[in-house]
Short mmCIF file of C-alpha atoms and ligand atoms in Angstrom, two decimals:
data_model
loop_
_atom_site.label_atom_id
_atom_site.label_comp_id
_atom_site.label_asym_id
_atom_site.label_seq_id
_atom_site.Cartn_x
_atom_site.Cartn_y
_atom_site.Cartn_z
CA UNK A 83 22.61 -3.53 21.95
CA UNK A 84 19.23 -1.96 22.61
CA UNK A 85 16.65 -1.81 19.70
CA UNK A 86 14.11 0.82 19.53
CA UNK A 87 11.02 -0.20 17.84
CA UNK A 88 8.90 2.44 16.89
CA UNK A 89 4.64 2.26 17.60
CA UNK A 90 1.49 3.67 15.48
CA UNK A 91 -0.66 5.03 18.29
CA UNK A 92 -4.27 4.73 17.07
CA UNK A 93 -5.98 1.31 15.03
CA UNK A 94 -2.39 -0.18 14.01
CA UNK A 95 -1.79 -0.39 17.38
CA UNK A 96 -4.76 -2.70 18.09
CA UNK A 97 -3.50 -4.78 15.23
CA UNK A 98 -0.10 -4.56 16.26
CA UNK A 99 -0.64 -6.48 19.65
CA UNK A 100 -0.15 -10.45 18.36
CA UNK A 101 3.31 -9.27 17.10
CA UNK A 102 4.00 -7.31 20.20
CA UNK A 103 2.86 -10.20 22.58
CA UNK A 104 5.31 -12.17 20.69
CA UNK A 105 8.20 -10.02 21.56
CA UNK A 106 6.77 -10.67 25.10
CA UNK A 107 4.99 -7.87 25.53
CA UNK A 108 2.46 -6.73 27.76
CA UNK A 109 -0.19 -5.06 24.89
CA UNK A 110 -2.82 -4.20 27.61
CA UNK A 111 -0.11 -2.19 29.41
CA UNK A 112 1.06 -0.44 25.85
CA UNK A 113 -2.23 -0.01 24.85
CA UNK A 114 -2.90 1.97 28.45
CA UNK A 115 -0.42 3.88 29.38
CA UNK A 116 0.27 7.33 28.43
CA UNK A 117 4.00 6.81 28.94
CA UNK A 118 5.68 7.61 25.45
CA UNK A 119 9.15 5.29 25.82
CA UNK A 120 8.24 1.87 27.53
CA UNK A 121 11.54 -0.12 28.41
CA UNK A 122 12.06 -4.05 28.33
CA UNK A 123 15.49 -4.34 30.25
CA UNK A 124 15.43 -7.92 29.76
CA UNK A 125 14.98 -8.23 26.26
CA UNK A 126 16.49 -5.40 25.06
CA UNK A 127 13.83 -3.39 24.03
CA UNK A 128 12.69 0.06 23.89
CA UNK A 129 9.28 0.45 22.71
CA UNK A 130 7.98 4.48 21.39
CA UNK A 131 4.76 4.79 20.77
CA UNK A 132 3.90 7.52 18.52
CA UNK A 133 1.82 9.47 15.30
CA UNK A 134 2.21 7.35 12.66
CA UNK A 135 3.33 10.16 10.13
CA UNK A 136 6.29 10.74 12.21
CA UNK A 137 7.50 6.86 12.41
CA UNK A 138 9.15 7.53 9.07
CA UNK A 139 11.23 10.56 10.38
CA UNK A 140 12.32 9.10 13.81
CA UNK A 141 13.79 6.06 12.10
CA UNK A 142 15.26 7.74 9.07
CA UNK A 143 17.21 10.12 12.29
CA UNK A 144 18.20 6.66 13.78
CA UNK A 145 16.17 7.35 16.87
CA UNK A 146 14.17 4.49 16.10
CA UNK A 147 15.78 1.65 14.80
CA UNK A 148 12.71 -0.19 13.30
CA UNK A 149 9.11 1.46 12.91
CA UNK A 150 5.58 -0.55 12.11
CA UNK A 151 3.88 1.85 9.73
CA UNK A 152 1.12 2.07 7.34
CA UNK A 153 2.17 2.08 3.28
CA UNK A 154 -0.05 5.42 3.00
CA UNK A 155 2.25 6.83 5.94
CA UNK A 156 5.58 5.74 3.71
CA UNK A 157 4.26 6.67 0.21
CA UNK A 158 2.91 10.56 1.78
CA UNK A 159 6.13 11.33 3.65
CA UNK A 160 9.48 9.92 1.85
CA UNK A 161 12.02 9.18 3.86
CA UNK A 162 15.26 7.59 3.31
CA UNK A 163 14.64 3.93 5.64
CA UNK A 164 14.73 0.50 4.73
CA UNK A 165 11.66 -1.49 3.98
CA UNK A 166 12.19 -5.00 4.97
CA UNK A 167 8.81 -6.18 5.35
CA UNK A 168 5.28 -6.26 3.89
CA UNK A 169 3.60 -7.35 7.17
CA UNK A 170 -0.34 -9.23 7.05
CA UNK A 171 -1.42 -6.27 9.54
CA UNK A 172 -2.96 -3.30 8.84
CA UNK A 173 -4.47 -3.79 5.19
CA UNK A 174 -7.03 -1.86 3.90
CA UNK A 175 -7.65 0.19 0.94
CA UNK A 176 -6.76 4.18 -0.19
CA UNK A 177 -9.59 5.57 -2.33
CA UNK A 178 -11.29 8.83 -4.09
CA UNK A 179 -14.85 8.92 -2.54
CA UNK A 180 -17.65 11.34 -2.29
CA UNK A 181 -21.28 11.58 -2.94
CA UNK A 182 -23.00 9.13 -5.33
CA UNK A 183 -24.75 12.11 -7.42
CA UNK A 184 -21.08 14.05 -7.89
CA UNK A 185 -19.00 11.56 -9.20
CA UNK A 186 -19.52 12.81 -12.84
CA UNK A 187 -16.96 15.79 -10.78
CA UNK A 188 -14.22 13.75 -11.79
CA UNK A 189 -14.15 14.98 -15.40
CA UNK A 190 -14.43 18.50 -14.18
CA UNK A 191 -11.11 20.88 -15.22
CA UNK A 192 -10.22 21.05 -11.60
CA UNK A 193 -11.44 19.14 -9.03
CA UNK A 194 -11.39 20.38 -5.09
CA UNK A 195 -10.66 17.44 -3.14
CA UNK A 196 -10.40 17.13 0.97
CA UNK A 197 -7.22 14.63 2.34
CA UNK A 198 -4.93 13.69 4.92
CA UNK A 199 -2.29 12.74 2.26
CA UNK A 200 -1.77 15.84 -0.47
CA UNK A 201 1.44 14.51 -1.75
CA UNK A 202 -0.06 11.00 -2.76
CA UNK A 203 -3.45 12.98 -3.70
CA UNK A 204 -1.66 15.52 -6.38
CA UNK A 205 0.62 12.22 -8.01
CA UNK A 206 -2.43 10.48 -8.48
CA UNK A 207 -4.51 12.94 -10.07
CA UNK A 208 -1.41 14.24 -12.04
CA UNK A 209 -0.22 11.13 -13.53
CA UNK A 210 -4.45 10.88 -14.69
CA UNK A 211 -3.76 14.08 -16.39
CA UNK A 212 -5.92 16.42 -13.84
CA UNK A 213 -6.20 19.45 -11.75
CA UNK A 214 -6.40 19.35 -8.47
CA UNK A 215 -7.18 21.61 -5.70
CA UNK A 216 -6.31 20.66 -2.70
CA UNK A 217 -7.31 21.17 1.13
CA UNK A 218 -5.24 19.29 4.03
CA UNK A 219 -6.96 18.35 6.74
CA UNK A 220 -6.00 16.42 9.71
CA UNK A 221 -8.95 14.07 10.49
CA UNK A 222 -12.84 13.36 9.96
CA UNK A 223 -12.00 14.26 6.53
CA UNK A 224 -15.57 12.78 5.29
CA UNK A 225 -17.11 15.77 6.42
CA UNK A 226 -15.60 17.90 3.48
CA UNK A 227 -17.97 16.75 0.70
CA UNK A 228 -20.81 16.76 3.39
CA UNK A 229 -20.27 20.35 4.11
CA UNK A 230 -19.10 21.57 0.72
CA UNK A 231 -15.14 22.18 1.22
CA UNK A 232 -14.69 19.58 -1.50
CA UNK A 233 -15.81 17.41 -4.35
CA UNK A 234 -14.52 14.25 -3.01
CA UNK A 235 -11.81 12.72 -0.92
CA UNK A 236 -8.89 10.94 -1.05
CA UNK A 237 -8.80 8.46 2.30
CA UNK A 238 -8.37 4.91 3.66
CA UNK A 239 -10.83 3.04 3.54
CA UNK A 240 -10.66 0.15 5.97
CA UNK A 241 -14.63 -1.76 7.06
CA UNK A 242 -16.27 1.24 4.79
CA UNK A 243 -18.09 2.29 7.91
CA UNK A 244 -16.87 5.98 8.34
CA UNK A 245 -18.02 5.86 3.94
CA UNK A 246 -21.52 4.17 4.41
CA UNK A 247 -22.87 6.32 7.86
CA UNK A 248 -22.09 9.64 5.80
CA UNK A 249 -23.56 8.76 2.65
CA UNK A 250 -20.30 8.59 0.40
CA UNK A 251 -19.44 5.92 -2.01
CA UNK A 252 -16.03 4.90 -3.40
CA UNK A 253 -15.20 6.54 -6.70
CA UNK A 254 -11.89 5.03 -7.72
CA UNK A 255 -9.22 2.59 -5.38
CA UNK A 256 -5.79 4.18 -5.81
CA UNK A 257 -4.00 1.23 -4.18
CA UNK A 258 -4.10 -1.43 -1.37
CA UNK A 259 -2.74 -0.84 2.01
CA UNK A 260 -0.52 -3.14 4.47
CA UNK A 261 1.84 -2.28 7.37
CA UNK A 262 5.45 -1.98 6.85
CA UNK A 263 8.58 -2.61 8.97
CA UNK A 264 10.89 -0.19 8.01
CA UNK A 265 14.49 -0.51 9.41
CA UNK A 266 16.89 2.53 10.04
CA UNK A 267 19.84 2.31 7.27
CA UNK A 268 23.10 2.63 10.12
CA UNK A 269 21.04 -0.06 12.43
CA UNK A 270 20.47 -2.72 9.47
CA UNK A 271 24.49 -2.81 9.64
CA UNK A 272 25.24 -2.48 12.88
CA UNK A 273 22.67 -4.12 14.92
CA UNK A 274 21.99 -6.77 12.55
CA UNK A 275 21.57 -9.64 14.71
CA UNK A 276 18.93 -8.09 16.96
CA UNK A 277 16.71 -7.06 13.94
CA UNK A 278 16.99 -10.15 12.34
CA UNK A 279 16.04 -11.66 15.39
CA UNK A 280 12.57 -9.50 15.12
CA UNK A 281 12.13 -10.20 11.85
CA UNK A 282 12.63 -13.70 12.49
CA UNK A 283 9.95 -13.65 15.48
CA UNK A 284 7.52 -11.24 12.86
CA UNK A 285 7.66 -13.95 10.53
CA UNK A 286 6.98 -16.73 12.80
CA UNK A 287 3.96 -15.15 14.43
CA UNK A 288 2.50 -14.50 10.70
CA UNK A 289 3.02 -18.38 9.87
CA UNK A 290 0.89 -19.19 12.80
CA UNK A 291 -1.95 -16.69 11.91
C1 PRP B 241 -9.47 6.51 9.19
C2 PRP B 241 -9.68 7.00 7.77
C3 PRP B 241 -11.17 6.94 7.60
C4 PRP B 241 -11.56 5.74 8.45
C5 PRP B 241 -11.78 4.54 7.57
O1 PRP B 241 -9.67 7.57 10.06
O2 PRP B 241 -9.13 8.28 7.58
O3 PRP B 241 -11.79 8.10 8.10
O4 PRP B 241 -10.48 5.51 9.35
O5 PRP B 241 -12.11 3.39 8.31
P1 PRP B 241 -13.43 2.54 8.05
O6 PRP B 241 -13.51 2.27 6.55
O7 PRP B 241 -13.19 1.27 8.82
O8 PRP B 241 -14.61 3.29 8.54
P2 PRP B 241 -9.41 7.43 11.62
O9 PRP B 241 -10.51 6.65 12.25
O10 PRP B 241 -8.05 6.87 11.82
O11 PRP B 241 -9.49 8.89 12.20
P3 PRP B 241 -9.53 10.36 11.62
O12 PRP B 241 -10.84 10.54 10.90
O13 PRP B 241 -9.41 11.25 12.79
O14 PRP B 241 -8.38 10.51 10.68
#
């Protein structure tokens, strides 16, 4: 039975490619192409390489049978998959940041912050007792306190390069970060032995790391 495993285009994929070149794959090819579904007839494998907020959905729908996926990605869009694993990939920290002089902003009644991730953003400043108001945006989201859209930010916060070249500090860390493998709920039953049999190859490429 095939399994389809589900691919964060962008920096997971770079740090995806020791697990990927232990399934026997060919990362400088996956990293390359601009083919979406790669096949590996011989092992079984379909490989999709996609947005990383949309891994959740395609597995949840069972057109992905396993995903690789940021804990930011899972936590922001809540979908009904399995997470089997906390994989050593992908770690980095998810934090309120802005300017050094307008951090005293935080004890303002309502406070306009700029994010990729609303959902997590209004929990967090909800369970802390304030009011947010909140602008998506869908990248470069350090320009917002640059520029005036916002207070702060809410972002990941991986080397703290994007932070330090634009002048912004970090405020408050909300949590830590780490990739995911997240397993579709039918496929966990039904193609058991071929996930475990990822798994089981995940694991032994983190032991040798
Ligand atoms: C991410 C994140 C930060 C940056 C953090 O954005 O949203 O902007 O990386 O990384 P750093 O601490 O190592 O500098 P990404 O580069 O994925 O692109 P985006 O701005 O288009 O969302």
């Amino acid at each position: 039975m095939t399994i389809t495993i589900g691919l964060s285009k962008g920096r997971l994929l770079k740090e995806s490619q020791g697990i990927l070149e232990k399934l026997g794959q060919d990362f400088e090819y996956i990293k390359t192409t601009r083919q979406l579904v790669i096949k590996d007839e011989s092992r079984d494998l379909n490989f999709i390489l996609l947005k990383p907020s949309d891994i959740p959905t395609y597995v949840e729908k069972g057109i992905i049978d396993i995903g690789i996926v940021g804990k930011d990605t899972l936590i922001e869009n809540k979908r009904d998959v399995y997470e089997v694993m906390n994989l050593s990939i992908g770690k980095c920290r998810f934090s309120v940041a802005g300017k050094p002089e307008n951090k005293e902003k935080l004890n303002q009644p309502i406070i306009r912050v700029a994010t990729k991730y609303p959902n997590i953003t209004k929990k967090y400043f909800e369970e802390k007792g304030k009011t947010v108001e909140i602008t998506k945006l869908n990248g470069s989201v350090e320009l917002a306190p640059l520029v005036g859209l916002s207070d702060m930010i809410v972002d990941l916060v991986e080397t703290g390069n994007t932070l330090k070249a634009n002048g912004l500090v970090v405020y408050e860390d909300v949590f830590e970060v780490s990739a995911r493998l997240i397993v579709n709920k039918v496929s966990y039953r039904y193609k058991d032995s071929g996930i475990q049999n990822i798994m089981d190859t995940i694991k032994a490429w983190e032991v040798e790391q």
